[in-house]
């Protein structure tokens, strides 16, 4: 009864899986994955928004050097007053009438024609920050590119590990069947069968763990490139491609690569721009104790117009034009403090730049060592796979004719599995070392 129920459940599961539409697998190269990540990244969108804000600040600073015009209008109701006037020609000439309803309109313009260089310095500082934010975008792209490449090769490594373990489990299954046949004819004791079955179970457990690691790597890759959680992914770039064509780097390459990294690393470009911005802010702050000159003009249309005497309850026009000079004679030390703050920020950025230069130099040299070590480990692991494959073949033949023990065969099987997994890890380390070197150099 339980068997029938179990079969019914299995049939329903098969029907349910067949009725659901399986999405088509997405075939990806490394470059495809990076392009998708650039489009889907919220981190890049955040940095782009900050760049837009920095560019808006540049436009704000630029507008400070241009004239501004303001239009105003208003209405004021006042209390009644006694009219003031004097007799003139048999009538009273009113000089200050009772006009409780006051209407006013004015168009005014202001133009700072001299700011001692403050406006230009602030504009250069804002432009430097905008360029630094653009370099921040390049930095975020480089970081994301490396994350995607690392995730891509993690998936490729896990797929290779699953393939190796599936082949090993299949060999172990075949060995169990062969040993059972030999037991049936009395050539091996039952303990040998149990030993091979235990070996098969251990390798099956390793396969399950490898499949879990594969799924975990796929989850991370899907997250980075913006795919749905259940979207199948097919990798187009094999793990082995290019490892034999990557030449080992020599010490002679180090100096040239360090020089290249210092020119191309976006973090360094961003720091350089921020140093320029801090120096420009320092110059702008130093102008706080210098005079500024501005032109002002206005046109009034009011009823009554307070600039025309005597006041009359009618709409009248007037205008004014002037030059205003402003000079802060004492500000309690604020200007000096602003200069010191900007100078300290510039020095801090310069020290960060020097520290980054030492880090870049060390990073490039370390990545070169990692790449050379990884290439050597690939060559060593390939020799190990060939040796382990031959040893297992020879011991399998000797076991078949009864001159090798079960332990010998199991040891050869373990050594072959370890050698194949080591080769997969070595190939992955080459890919990862290459990606880290590209990131250290600031290359796309």
Coordinates of C-alpha atoms in Angstrom, one line a residue:
X1 CA 0.0 0.0 0.0
X2 CA 2.8 2.4 0.9
X3 CA 4.6 1.6 -2.4
X4 CA 1.5 2.5 -4.4
X5 CA 1.2 5.8 -2.5
X6 CA 4.8 6.6 -3.0
X7 CA 4.5 5.9 -6.8
X8 CA 1.4 8.1 -6.9
X9 CA 3.3 11.0 -5.3
X10 CA 6.2 10.5 -7.7
X11 CA 3.9 10.5 -10.7
X12 CA 2.2 13.7 -9.5
X13 CA 5.7 15.3 -9.1
X14 CA 6.7 14.3 -12.6
X15 CA 3.4 15.7 -14.0
X16 CA 3.9 18.9 -12.1
X17 CA 7.4 19.4 -13.3
X18 CA 6.5 18.6 -16.9
X19 CA 3.5 21.0 -16.9
X20 CA 5.6 23.9 -15.7
X21 CA 7.5 25.8 -18.4
X22 CA 11.2 25.6 -17.8
X23 CA 13.0 28.8 -18.7
X24 CA 15.6 28.6 -21.4
X25 CA 19.1 28.6 -20.1
X26 CA 21.1 31.8 -20.4
X27 CA 24.4 31.3 -22.1
X28 CA 27.0 33.6 -20.7
X29 CA 30.6 34.5 -21.4
X30 CA 32.5 36.4 -18.8
X31 CA 32.1 39.6 -20.8
X32 CA 28.3 39.0 -21.1
X33 CA 28.1 38.5 -17.3
X34 CA 30.0 41.7 -16.7
X35 CA 27.7 43.7 -19.1
X36 CA 24.6 42.4 -17.5
X37 CA 26.0 43.3 -14.0
X38 CA 26.6 46.8 -15.2
X39 CA 23.0 47.2 -16.2
X40 CA 21.6 45.6 -13.1
X41 CA 23.8 47.0 -10.4
X42 CA 22.2 49.3 -7.8
X43 CA 25.6 50.2 -6.6
X44 CA 26.5 51.7 -10.0
X45 CA 23.1 53.5 -10.1
X46 CA 23.9 55.1 -6.7
X47 CA 27.3 56.3 -7.8
X48 CA 25.8 57.7 -11.1
X49 CA 23.2 59.6 -9.0
X50 CA 26.0 61.1 -6.9
X51 CA 27.8 62.1 -10.1
X52 CA 24.6 63.9 -11.3
X53 CA 24.5 65.7 -8.0
X54 CA 28.1 66.8 -8.4
X55 CA 27.5 68.0 -11.9
X56 CA 24.5 70.0 -10.6
X57 CA 26.8 71.6 -8.0
X58 CA 29.2 72.6 -10.9
X59 CA 26.2 74.4 -12.6
X60 CA 25.4 76.1 -9.3
X61 CA 28.9 77.4 -9.0
X62 CA 28.9 78.6 -12.6
X63 CA 25.7 80.5 -12.1
X64 CA 27.3 82.6 -9.3
X65 CA 29.4 84.5 -12.0
X66 CA 26.4 85.4 -14.0
X67 CA 23.9 88.2 -13.4
X68 CA 20.6 87.4 -11.6
X69 CA 17.3 89.1 -12.1
X70 CA 14.4 88.9 -9.6
X71 CA 10.9 90.1 -10.1
X72 CA 8.7 91.0 -7.1
X73 CA 5.2 92.3 -6.5
X74 CA 3.2 93.0 -3.4
X75 CA 0.2 94.7 -1.9
X76 CA 0.1 96.4 1.5
X77 CA -2.9 97.8 3.4
X78 CA -2.0 100.6 5.8
X79 CA -4.0 102.6 8.3
X80 CA -5.6 105.9 7.4
X81 CA -3.4 109.0 8.1
X82 CA -4.1 112.7 8.1
X83 CA -3.2 114.2 4.8
X84 CA -0.4 116.8 4.8
X85 CA -0.3 119.7 2.4
X86 CA -0.1 123.5 2.0
X87 CA -2.2 126.2 0.2
X88 CA -1.1 126.9 -3.3
X89 CA -3.0 129.1 -5.7
X90 CA -6.3 129.0 -3.9
X91 CA -6.2 125.3 -3.3
X92 CA -4.5 122.8 -1.1
X93 CA -1.5 121.0 -2.5
X94 CA -1.3 117.6 -0.8
X95 CA 2.3 116.4 -0.2
X96 CA 1.5 113.2 1.9
X97 CA -1.9 111.9 0.9
X98 CA -4.0 109.3 2.7
X99 CA -3.4 106.1 0.5
X100 CA -4.2 103.0 2.5
X101 CA -3.9 100.7 -0.5
X102 CA -0.2 100.3 -1.6
X103 CA 0.7 98.3 -4.7
X104 CA 4.3 97.6 -5.6
X105 CA 6.2 95.8 -8.4
X106 CA 9.9 95.7 -9.1
X107 CA 12.4 94.0 -11.4
X108 CA 15.9 94.0 -10.0
X109 CA 19.2 92.7 -11.3
X110 CA 22.5 91.9 -9.4
X111 CA 25.9 91.0 -10.9
X112 CA 29.0 90.3 -8.9
X113 CA 31.8 91.7 -11.1
X114 CA 34.7 91.1 -8.7
X115 CA 34.9 88.4 -6.0
X116 CA 38.8 88.2 -5.6
X117 CA 38.7 84.9 -7.4
X118 CA 36.4 83.2 -5.0
X119 CA 33.7 82.3 -7.6
X120 CA 36.3 80.8 -10.0
X121 CA 37.9 78.8 -7.2
X122 CA 34.6 77.3 -6.0
X123 CA 33.7 76.5 -9.6
X124 CA 37.1 74.6 -10.1
X125 CA 36.5 72.8 -6.8
X126 CA 33.1 71.7 -7.9
X127 CA 34.4 70.6 -11.2
X128 CA 37.2 68.6 -9.6
X129 CA 34.7 66.8 -7.3
X130 CA 32.5 66.0 -10.4
X131 CA 35.5 64.5 -12.1
X132 CA 36.4 62.6 -8.9
X133 CA 32.8 61.2 -8.8
X134 CA 33.3 60.1 -12.4
X135 CA 36.4 58.2 -11.4
X136 CA 34.4 56.7 -8.5
X137 CA 32.1 55.2 -11.1
X138 CA 35.1 53.7 -12.8
X139 CA 36.2 52.3 -9.4
X140 CA 32.7 50.8 -8.8
X141 CA 32.8 49.3 -12.3
X142 CA 36.2 47.8 -11.6
X143 CA 35.1 46.3 -8.3
X144 CA 31.9 44.9 -9.8
X145 CA 33.8 43.5 -12.8
X146 CA 36.1 41.6 -10.5
X147 CA 33.2 40.3 -8.3
X148 CA 31.4 39.0 -11.4
X149 CA 34.6 37.4 -12.8
X150 CA 35.2 35.8 -9.4
X151 CA 31.6 34.5 -9.2
X152 CA 31.7 33.3 -12.8
X153 CA 34.9 31.2 -12.2
X154 CA 33.5 30.0 -8.9
X155 CA 30.6 28.6 -10.8
X156 CA 32.9 27.1 -13.4
X157 CA 35.1 25.5 -10.7
X158 CA 32.1 24.0 -9.0
X159 CA 30.8 22.6 -12.3
X160 CA 34.1 21.0 -12.9
X161 CA 34.2 19.6 -9.4
X162 CA 30.7 18.1 -9.9
X163 CA 31.8 16.6 -13.2
X164 CA 34.9 15.0 -11.6
X165 CA 32.9 13.6 -8.7
X166 CA 30.1 12.3 -11.0
X167 CA 32.7 10.4 -13.0
X168 CA 34.3 9.2 -9.8
X169 CA 31.0 8.0 -8.4
X170 CA 30.3 6.2 -11.7
X171 CA 33.7 4.4 -11.4
X172 CA 33.0 3.5 -7.8
X173 CA 29.5 2.2 -8.8
X174 CA 31.1 0.1 -11.5
X175 CA 33.7 -1.2 -9.0
X176 CA 31.0 -2.2 -6.6
X177 CA 29.3 -4.2 -9.3
X178 CA 32.5 -5.8 -10.4
X179 CA 33.4 -6.8 -6.8
X180 CA 30.0 -8.2 -6.2
X181 CA 30.4 -10.5 -9.2
X182 CA 33.8 -11.6 -7.9
X183 CA 32.2 -12.3 -4.5
X184 CA 29.5 -14.4 -6.2
X185 CA 32.2 -16.7 -7.7
X186 CA 34.2 -16.7 -4.4
X187 CA 37.2 -14.6 -5.5
X188 CA 36.9 -11.9 -2.8
X189 CA 35.4 -11.9 0.7
X190 CA 32.3 -9.9 1.6
X191 CA 34.4 -7.4 3.4
X192 CA 35.8 -6.2 0.1
X193 CA 32.3 -5.5 -1.2
X194 CA 31.5 -3.5 2.0
X195 CA 34.8 -1.5 1.6
X196 CA 34.0 -0.5 -2.0
X197 CA 30.4 0.4 -1.1
X198 CA 31.7 2.6 1.7
X199 CA 34.0 4.3 -0.8
X200 CA 31.1 4.8 -3.1
X201 CA 29.1 6.4 -0.3
X202 CA 31.9 8.8 0.6
X203 CA 32.2 9.9 -2.9
X204 CA 28.5 10.3 -3.3
X205 CA 28.5 12.5 -0.2
X206 CA 31.3 14.6 -1.7
X207 CA 29.2 15.0 -4.9
X208 CA 26.2 16.3 -2.9
X209 CA 28.5 18.8 -1.2
X210 CA 29.9 19.9 -4.6
X211 CA 26.4 20.3 -6.0
X212 CA 25.5 22.5 -3.0
X213 CA 28.5 24.6 -3.6
X214 CA 27.6 24.9 -7.3
X215 CA 24.1 26.1 -6.5
X216 CA 25.5 28.6 -4.0
X217 CA 27.9 30.0 -6.6
X218 CA 25.0 30.2 -9.1
X219 CA 22.9 32.1 -6.6
X220 CA 25.7 34.7 -6.2
X221 CA 26.2 35.0 -10.0
X222 CA 22.5 35.4 -10.7
X223 CA 22.3 38.1 -8.0
X224 CA 25.2 40.1 -9.5
X225 CA 23.9 40.0 -13.1
X226 CA 20.2 40.6 -12.2
X227 CA 18.7 37.2 -13.2
X228 CA 15.7 35.5 -11.6
X229 CA 16.7 33.0 -8.9
X230 CA 15.6 29.9 -10.9
X231 CA 17.1 31.0 -14.3
X232 CA 19.4 28.3 -15.7
X233 CA 22.9 29.5 -16.6
X234 CA 25.2 27.9 -19.2
X235 CA 28.8 29.0 -19.1
X236 CA 30.3 29.7 -22.5
X237 CA 33.9 30.2 -21.4
X238 CA 35.6 27.0 -20.2
X239 CA 37.7 26.9 -17.2
X240 CA 40.8 25.6 -19.1
X241 CA 40.7 28.2 -21.9
X242 CA 43.8 30.4 -22.0
X243 CA 45.7 28.9 -19.1
X244 CA 48.3 27.5 -21.5
X245 CA 48.8 30.8 -23.3
X246 CA 49.4 33.0 -20.3
X247 CA 53.1 33.5 -20.0
X248 CA 54.7 33.7 -16.6
X249 CA 55.5 37.2 -15.6
X250 CA 59.1 38.1 -14.8
X251 CA 60.6 40.8 -12.5
X252 CA 61.3 42.9 -15.5
X253 CA 57.5 43.2 -16.1
X254 CA 56.8 44.4 -12.6
X255 CA 58.1 48.0 -13.0
X256 CA 56.2 48.5 -16.2
X257 CA 53.0 47.1 -14.8
X258 CA 53.3 49.2 -11.6
X259 CA 53.7 52.3 -13.8
X260 CA 50.6 51.2 -15.8
X261 CA 48.6 50.7 -12.7
X262 CA 49.5 54.1 -11.3
X263 CA 48.2 55.7 -14.5
X264 CA 45.0 53.6 -14.9
X265 CA 43.7 52.9 -11.4
X266 CA 40.5 54.9 -11.0
X267 CA 40.9 55.2 -7.3
X268 CA 44.1 57.2 -7.8
X269 CA 42.5 59.4 -10.4
X270 CA 39.7 60.2 -8.0
X271 CA 42.2 61.1 -5.2
X272 CA 44.1 63.4 -7.7
X273 CA 40.9 65.2 -8.6
X274 CA 39.9 65.6 -4.9
X275 CA 43.3 67.0 -4.1
X276 CA 42.7 69.6 -6.8
X277 CA 39.3 70.4 -5.4
X278 CA 40.7 70.8 -1.8
X279 CA 43.4 73.2 -3.1
X280 CA 40.7 75.2 -5.0
X281 CA 38.6 75.4 -1.8
X282 CA 41.6 76.6 0.1
X283 CA 42.1 79.4 -2.5
X284 CA 38.4 80.2 -2.3
X285 CA 38.5 80.4 1.5
X286 CA 41.5 82.7 1.4
X287 CA 39.4 85.3 -0.4
X288 CA 37.1 85.8 2.6
X289 CA 39.0 88.8 3.8
X290 CA 39.1 90.6 0.4
X291 CA 36.5 93.0 -1.0
X292 CA 33.8 92.1 -3.5
X293 CA 32.1 94.4 -6.0
X294 CA 28.7 94.0 -7.4
X295 CA 26.5 95.9 -9.8
X296 CA 22.8 96.4 -8.9
X297 CA 19.9 97.8 -10.9
X298 CA 16.1 97.9 -10.6
X299 CA 12.9 99.2 -12.2
X300 CA 9.9 100.0 -10.0
X301 CA 6.3 100.3 -11.0
X302 CA 4.2 101.2 -7.9
X303 CA 1.1 102.9 -6.7
X304 CA 2.0 105.1 -4.9
X305 CA 5.7 105.1 -5.8
X306 CA 7.6 105.9 -2.6
X307 CA 10.6 107.1 -4.6
X308 CA 8.7 110.0 -6.2
X309 CA 7.8 113.0 -4.1
X310 CA 5.1 114.1 -3.4
X311 CA 3.3 110.8 -3.1
X312 CA 0.3 110.4 -5.4
X313 CA -2.3 107.7 -5.7
X314 CA -1.4 106.6 -9.2
X315 CA 0.9 104.2 -10.9
X316 CA 4.4 105.6 -11.5
X317 CA 7.7 104.2 -12.6
X318 CA 11.3 104.7 -11.3
X319 CA 14.7 103.1 -11.7
X320 CA 18.0 102.8 -9.9
X321 CA 21.5 101.8 -10.7
X322 CA 24.4 101.3 -8.3
X323 CA 27.7 99.7 -7.4
X324 CA 28.1 98.0 -4.1
X325 CA 31.4 97.2 -2.4
X326 CA 31.5 94.7 0.5
X327 CA 34.5 94.0 2.6
X328 CA 34.5 91.9 5.8
X329 CA 36.8 93.7 8.2
X330 CA 36.5 91.3 11.1
X331 CA 34.9 87.8 11.1
X332 CA 36.1 86.4 14.4
X333 CA 38.7 84.2 12.7
X334 CA 36.3 82.3 10.5
X335 CA 38.2 82.9 7.2
X336 CA 41.5 81.7 8.7
X337 CA 39.7 78.5 10.1
X338 CA 38.2 77.8 6.7
X339 CA 41.6 78.2 5.0
X340 CA 43.2 75.8 7.6
X341 CA 40.4 73.3 7.1
X342 CA 40.7 73.2 3.3
X343 CA 44.5 73.0 3.6
X344 CA 44.3 70.1 6.0
X345 CA 41.8 68.3 3.7
X346 CA 44.3 68.7 0.8
X347 CA 47.2 67.4 2.9
X348 CA 45.1 64.4 4.0
X349 CA 44.2 63.6 0.4
X350 CA 47.9 63.9 -0.6
X351 CA 48.9 61.4 2.1
X352 CA 46.2 59.0 1.0
X353 CA 47.5 59.3 -2.5
X354 CA 51.0 58.4 -1.4
X355 CA 49.7 55.5 0.7
X356 CA 47.6 54.3 -2.3
X357 CA 50.7 54.4 -4.5
X358 CA 52.6 52.0 -2.2
X359 CA 49.5 49.7 -2.0
X360 CA 49.2 49.6 -5.8
X361 CA 52.8 48.8 -6.2
X362 CA 52.6 46.0 -3.6
X363 CA 49.3 44.8 -5.0
X364 CA 50.6 44.4 -8.6
X365 CA 53.7 42.5 -7.5
X366 CA 51.7 40.2 -5.3
X367 CA 49.2 39.5 -8.1
X368 CA 52.1 38.7 -10.4
X369 CA 53.4 36.2 -7.8
X370 CA 49.9 34.7 -7.4
X371 CA 49.6 34.3 -11.2
X372 CA 53.0 32.6 -11.6
X373 CA 52.3 30.3 -8.7
X374 CA 48.9 29.4 -10.1
X375 CA 50.3 28.6 -13.5
X376 CA 52.9 26.3 -11.9
X377 CA 50.2 24.6 -9.8
X378 CA 48.3 23.8 -13.0
X379 CA 51.3 22.2 -14.6
X380 CA 52.0 20.2 -11.5
X381 CA 48.3 19.1 -11.1
X382 CA 48.2 18.0 -14.7
X383 CA 51.2 15.8 -14.1
X384 CA 49.5 14.5 -11.0
X385 CA 46.3 13.6 -12.9
X386 CA 48.3 11.7 -15.5
X387 CA 50.2 9.8 -12.9
X388 CA 47.2 9.0 -10.8
X389 CA 45.2 7.9 -13.9
X390 CA 48.0 5.5 -14.9
X391 CA 48.4 4.1 -11.4
X392 CA 44.7 3.4 -11.0
X393 CA 44.6 1.7 -14.4
X394 CA 47.6 -0.6 -13.5
X395 CA 46.2 -1.4 -10.0
X396 CA 42.8 -2.1 -11.5
X397 CA 44.3 -4.6 -13.9
X398 CA 46.4 -6.2 -11.1
X399 CA 43.3 -6.4 -8.9
X400 CA 41.4 -8.1 -11.7
X401 CA 44.0 -10.9 -11.8
X402 CA 44.3 -11.1 -8.0
X403 CA 47.7 -9.6 -7.4
X404 CA 46.6 -6.3 -5.9
X405 CA 44.6 -5.7 -2.7
X406 CA 41.4 -3.8 -2.2
X407 CA 43.3 -1.2 -0.2
X408 CA 45.6 -0.6 -3.2
X409 CA 42.7 0.0 -5.5
X410 CA 41.0 2.3 -3.0
X411 CA 44.1 4.3 -2.5
X412 CA 44.6 4.7 -6.2
X413 CA 41.0 5.8 -6.6
X414 CA 41.4 8.4 -3.8
X415 CA 44.6 9.7 -5.4
X416 CA 43.0 10.1 -8.8
X417 CA 40.0 11.9 -7.3
X418 CA 42.2 14.2 -5.3
X419 CA 44.4 14.9 -8.3
X420 CA 41.4 15.8 -10.5
X421 CA 39.9 18.1 -7.9
X422 CA 43.4 19.7 -7.4
X423 CA 43.6 20.3 -11.1
X424 CA 40.1 22.0 -11.1
X425 CA 41.2 24.2 -8.1
X426 CA 44.4 25.1 -9.9
X427 CA 42.6 26.1 -13.1
X428 CA 40.3 28.2 -11.0
X429 CA 43.2 29.9 -9.2
X430 CA 44.7 30.9 -12.5
X431 CA 41.5 32.5 -13.6
X432 CA 41.1 34.2 -10.3
X433 CA 44.7 35.4 -10.2
X434 CA 44.3 36.7 -13.7
X435 CA 41.2 38.7 -12.7
X436 CA 42.9 40.0 -9.6
X437 CA 45.9 41.2 -11.7
X438 CA 43.5 42.9 -14.2
X439 CA 41.9 44.7 -11.2
X440 CA 45.2 45.7 -9.7
X441 CA 46.3 47.2 -13.1
X442 CA 43.0 49.0 -13.5
X443 CA 42.3 47.3 -16.9
X444 CA 38.8 46.8 -18.1

